[in-house]
Short mmCIF file of C-alpha atoms in Angstrom, two decimals:
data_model
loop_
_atom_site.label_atom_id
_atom_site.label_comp_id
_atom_site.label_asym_id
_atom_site.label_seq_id
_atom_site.Cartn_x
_atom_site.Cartn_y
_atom_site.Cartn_z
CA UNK A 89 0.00 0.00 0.00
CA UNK A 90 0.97 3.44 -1.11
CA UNK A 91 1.85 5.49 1.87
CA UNK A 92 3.30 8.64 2.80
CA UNK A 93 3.84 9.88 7.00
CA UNK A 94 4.73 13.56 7.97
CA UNK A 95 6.54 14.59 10.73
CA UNK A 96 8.75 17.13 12.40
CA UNK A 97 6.19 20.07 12.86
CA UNK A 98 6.44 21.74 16.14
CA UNK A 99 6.61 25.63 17.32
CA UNK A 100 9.45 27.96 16.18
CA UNK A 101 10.13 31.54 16.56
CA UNK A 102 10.07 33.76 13.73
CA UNK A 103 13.34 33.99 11.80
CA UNK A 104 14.16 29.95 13.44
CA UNK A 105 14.80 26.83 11.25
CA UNK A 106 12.74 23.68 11.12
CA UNK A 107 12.81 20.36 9.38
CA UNK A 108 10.21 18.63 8.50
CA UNK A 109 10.19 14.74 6.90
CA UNK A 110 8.10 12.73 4.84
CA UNK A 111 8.48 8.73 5.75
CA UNK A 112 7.21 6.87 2.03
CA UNK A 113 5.79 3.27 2.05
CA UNK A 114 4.61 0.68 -0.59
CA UNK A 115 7.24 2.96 -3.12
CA UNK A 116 10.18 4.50 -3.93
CA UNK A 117 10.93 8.37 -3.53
CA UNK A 118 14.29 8.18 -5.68
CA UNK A 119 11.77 7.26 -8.94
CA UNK A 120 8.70 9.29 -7.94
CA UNK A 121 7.77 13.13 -8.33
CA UNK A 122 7.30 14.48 -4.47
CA UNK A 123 6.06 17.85 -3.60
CA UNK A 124 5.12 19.95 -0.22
CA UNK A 125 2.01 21.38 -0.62
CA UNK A 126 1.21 23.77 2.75
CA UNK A 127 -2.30 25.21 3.85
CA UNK A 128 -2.65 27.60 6.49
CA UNK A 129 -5.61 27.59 9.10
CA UNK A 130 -8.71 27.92 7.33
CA UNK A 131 -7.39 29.14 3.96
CA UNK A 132 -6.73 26.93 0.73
CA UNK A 133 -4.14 24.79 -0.75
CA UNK A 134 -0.94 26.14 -1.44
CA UNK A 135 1.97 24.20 -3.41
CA UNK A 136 5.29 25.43 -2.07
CA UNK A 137 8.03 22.58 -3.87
CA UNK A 138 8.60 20.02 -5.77
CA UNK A 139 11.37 17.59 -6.60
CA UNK A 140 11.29 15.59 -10.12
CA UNK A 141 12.91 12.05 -10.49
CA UNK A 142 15.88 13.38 -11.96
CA UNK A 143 16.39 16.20 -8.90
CA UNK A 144 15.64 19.24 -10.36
CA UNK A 145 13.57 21.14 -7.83
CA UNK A 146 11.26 24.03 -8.07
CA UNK A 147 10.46 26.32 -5.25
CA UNK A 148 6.91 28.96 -4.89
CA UNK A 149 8.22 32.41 -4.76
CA UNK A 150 6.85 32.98 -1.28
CA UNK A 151 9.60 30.33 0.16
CA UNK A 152 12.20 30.54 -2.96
CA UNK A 153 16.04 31.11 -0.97
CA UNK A 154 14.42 30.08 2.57
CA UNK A 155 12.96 26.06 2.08
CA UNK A 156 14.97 23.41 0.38
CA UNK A 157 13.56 20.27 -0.48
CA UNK A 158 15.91 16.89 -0.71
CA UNK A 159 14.83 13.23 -0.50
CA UNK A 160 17.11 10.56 1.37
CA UNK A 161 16.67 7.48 -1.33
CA UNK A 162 18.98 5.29 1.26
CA UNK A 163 16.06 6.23 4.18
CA UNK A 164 13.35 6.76 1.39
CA UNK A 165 12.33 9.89 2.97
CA UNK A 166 11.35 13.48 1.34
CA UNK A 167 12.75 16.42 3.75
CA UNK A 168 12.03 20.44 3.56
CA UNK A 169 14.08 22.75 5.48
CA UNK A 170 12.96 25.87 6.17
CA UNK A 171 15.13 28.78 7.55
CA UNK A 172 14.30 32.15 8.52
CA UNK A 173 10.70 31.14 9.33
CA UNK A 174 7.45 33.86 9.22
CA UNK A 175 4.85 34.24 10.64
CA UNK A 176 2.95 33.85 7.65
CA UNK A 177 4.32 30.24 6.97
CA UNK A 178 2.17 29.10 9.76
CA UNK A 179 0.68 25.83 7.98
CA UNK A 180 -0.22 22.38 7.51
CA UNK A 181 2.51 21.34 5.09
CA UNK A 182 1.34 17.96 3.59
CA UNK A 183 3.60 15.32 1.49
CA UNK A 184 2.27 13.74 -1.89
CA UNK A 185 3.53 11.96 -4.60
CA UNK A 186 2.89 13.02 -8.29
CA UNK A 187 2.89 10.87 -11.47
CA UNK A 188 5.11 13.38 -13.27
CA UNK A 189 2.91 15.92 -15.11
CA UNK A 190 -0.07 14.45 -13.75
CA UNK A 191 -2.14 14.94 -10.15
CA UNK A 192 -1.23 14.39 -6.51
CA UNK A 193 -2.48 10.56 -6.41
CA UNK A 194 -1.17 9.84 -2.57
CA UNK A 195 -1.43 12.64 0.30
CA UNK A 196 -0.17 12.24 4.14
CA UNK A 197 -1.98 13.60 7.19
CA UNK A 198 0.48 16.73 7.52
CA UNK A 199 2.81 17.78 10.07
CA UNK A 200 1.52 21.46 11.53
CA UNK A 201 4.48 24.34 11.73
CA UNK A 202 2.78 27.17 14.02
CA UNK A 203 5.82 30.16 13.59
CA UNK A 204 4.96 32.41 16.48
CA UNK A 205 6.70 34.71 19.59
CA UNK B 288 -0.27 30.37 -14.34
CA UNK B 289 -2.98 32.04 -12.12
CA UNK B 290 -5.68 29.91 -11.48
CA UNK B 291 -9.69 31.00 -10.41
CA UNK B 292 -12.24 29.45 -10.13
CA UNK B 293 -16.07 30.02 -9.42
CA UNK B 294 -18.37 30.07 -7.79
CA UNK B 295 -16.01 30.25 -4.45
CA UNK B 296 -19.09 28.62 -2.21
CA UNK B 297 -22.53 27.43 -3.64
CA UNK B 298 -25.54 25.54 -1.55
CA UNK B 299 -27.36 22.96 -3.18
CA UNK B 300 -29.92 20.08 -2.77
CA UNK B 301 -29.70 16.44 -2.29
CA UNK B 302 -29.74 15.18 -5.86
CA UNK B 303 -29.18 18.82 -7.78
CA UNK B 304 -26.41 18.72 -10.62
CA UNK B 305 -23.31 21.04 -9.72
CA UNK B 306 -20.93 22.63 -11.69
CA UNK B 307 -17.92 24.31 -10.55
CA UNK B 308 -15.64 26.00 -13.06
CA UNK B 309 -11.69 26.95 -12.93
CA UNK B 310 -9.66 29.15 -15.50
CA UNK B 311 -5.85 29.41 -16.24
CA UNK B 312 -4.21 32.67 -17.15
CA UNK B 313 -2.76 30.57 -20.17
CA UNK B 314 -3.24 27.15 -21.88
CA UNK B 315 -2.29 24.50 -19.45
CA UNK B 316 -3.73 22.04 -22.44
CA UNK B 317 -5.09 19.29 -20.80
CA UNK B 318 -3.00 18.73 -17.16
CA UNK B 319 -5.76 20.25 -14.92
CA UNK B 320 -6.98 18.37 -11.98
CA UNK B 321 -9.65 18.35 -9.37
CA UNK B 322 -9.73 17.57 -5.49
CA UNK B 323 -11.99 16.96 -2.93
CA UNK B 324 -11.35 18.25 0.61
CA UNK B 325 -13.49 17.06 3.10
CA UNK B 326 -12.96 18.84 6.71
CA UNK B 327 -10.06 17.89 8.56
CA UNK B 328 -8.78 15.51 6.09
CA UNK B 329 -5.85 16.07 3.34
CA UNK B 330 -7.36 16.22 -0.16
CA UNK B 331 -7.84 13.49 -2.11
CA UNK B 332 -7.27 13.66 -6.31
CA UNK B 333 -10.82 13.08 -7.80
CA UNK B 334 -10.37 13.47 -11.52
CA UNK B 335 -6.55 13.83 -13.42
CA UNK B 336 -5.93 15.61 -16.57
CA UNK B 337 -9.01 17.36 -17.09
CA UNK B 338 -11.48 13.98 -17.00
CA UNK B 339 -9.80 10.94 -16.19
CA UNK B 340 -11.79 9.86 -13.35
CA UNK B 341 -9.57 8.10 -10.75
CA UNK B 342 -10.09 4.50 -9.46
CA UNK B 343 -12.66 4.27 -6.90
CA UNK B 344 -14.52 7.61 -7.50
CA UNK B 345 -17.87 7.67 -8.10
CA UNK B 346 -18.80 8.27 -11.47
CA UNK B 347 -21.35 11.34 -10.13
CA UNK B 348 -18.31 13.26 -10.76
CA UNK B 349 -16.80 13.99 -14.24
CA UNK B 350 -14.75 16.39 -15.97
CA UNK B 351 -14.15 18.53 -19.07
CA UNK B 352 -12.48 21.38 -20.59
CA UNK B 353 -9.11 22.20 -22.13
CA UNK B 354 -6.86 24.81 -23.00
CA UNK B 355 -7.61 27.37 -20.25
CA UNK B 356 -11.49 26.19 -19.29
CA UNK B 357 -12.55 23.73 -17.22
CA UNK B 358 -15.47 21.93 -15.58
CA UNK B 359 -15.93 19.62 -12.55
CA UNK B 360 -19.75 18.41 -12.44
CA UNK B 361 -20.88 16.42 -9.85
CA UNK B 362 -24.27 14.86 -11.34
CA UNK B 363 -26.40 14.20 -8.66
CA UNK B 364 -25.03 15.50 -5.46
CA UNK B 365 -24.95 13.39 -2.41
CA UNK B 366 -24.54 13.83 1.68
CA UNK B 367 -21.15 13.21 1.37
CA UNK B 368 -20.22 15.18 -1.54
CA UNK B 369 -19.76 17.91 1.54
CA UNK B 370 -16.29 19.21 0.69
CA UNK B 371 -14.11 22.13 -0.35
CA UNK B 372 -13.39 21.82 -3.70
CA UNK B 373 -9.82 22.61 -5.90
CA UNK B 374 -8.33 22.68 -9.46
CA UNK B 375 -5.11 22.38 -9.82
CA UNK B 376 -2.76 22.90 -12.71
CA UNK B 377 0.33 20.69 -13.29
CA UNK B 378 1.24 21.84 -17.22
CA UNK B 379 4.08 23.90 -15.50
CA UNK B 380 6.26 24.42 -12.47
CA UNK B 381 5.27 26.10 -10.48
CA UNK B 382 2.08 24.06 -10.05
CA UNK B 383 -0.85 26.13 -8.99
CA UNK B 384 -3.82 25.63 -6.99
CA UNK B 385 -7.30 27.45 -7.51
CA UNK B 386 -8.42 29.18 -4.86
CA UNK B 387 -11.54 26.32 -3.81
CA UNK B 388 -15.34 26.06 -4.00
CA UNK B 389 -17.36 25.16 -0.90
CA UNK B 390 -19.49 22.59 -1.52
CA UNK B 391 -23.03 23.06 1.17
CA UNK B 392 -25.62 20.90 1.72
CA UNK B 393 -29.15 22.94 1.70
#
C-alpha cells in the first residue's frame, strides 16, 4: 500500500529553522515526483516545492532562498528545510507523490508548523 | 499560471447537478486536476488531466475542458459530496492551486 507519514512540525520563533520529513511506504521516492504542498488555518491549498525524479527542484516564490527540499533514497524519505521562518508560513505542510505531469495521487496527514513569539 | 475558479461557495440540494468551473491565465492544455477536501482531512485527487476519473470515485463526478477552461460536475449530489473543492494545474512548475469552492448541503 501506497503510503506517505509527515513529521517534524512543532513551534518555532520567527526567523528559526525547522525540518520537517516525509516517511514513504509501498514505493520508492528516488523514482517518484514528491512535492510539499502547505495550507494555512482555514485558507486553501498552497503548493510550495517540488522535486522531479531526476532532482531538479522548483520552489513557490513565497519560500524561494528560505525552504529546500531533498529526498534521502537510502532512508526513502522526502525532507524540507525551512530557515528564517514567518509568521505567515504558519501551515499544515502535507507530502504527496505526483505521477510526473499528472495529479497528486497519494497525500499524508500533515505535520503542523505554528511560527509564532 | 494564475488559477480562479467560481463560484467560491454554492448551496445545493440532495440530488441537484453542480458545476464548478476553474480558469488558467494561459493554456495549461489538458493537465488540470480536481480535489476533494473534506474537513479535517488532506485532499484526495478526484479526476486527473481534465477527466480521467480516478479508481474508486464515483462516477457522479466527471470532468471537461481544455486549454484554459474547465469543468468539474458532480451529477447528482450526495450527503457526502460535503467538501471544499480545488483545481489544480500541473502543465508547468510552479504548479498552482485554484483558490476552492465550498461545496453546502441545503
Amino acid at each position: 500500500e501506497v503510503q506517505v507519514v509527515e513529521s517534524g512540525g512543532g513551534l518555532v520563533q520567527p526567523g528559526g529553522s525547522l525540518r520537517v520529513s516525509c516517511a514513504a511506504s509501498g514505493f520508492s521516492v528516488s523514482t517518484s515526483q514528491m512535492n510539499w504542498v502547505r495550507q494555512a488555518p482555514g485558507k486553501g491549498l498552497e503548493w510550495v516545492s517540488l522535486i522531479y525524479i531526476d532532482g531538479t527542484t522548483y520552489y513557490a516564490d513565497s519560500v524561494k532562498g528560505r525552504f529546500t527540499i531533498s529526498r534521502h533514497n537510502s532512508m526513502n524519505t522526502l525532507d524540507l528545510q525551512m530557515n528564517n521562518l514567518r509568521v505567515e508560513d504558519t501551515a499544515l505542510y502535507y507530502c504527496a507523490r505526483q505521477r510526473p505531469g499528472y495529479g497528486l495521487n497519494s497525500w499524508g496527514q500533515g505535520t503542523l508548523v505554528t511560527v509564532s513569539s | 499560471i494564475q488559477m480562479t475558479q467560481s463560484p467560491s461557495s454554492l448551496s445545493a440540494s440532495i440530488g441537484d447537478r453542480v458545476t464548478i468551473t476553474c480558469r488558467a491565465s494561459q493554456s495549461v492544455t489538458k493537465y488540470l486536476n480536481w480535489y476533494q477536501q473534506k474537513p479535517g482531512q488532506p485532499p484526495k485527487l478526484l479526476i486527473e488531466a481534465a477527466s480521467s476519473l480516478q479508481s474508486g470515485v464515483p462516477s457522479r463526478f466527471s470532468g471537461s475542458g481544455s486549454g484554459t477552461d474547465f469543468s468539474l460536475t458532480i451529477s447528482s449530489l450526495q450527503p457526502e459530496d460535503l467538501a471544499t473543492y480545488y483545481c489544480q494545474q500541473s502543465y508547468s512548475s510552479p504548479l498552482t492551486f485554484g483558490p476552492g469552492t465550498k461545496v453546502d448541503i441545503k
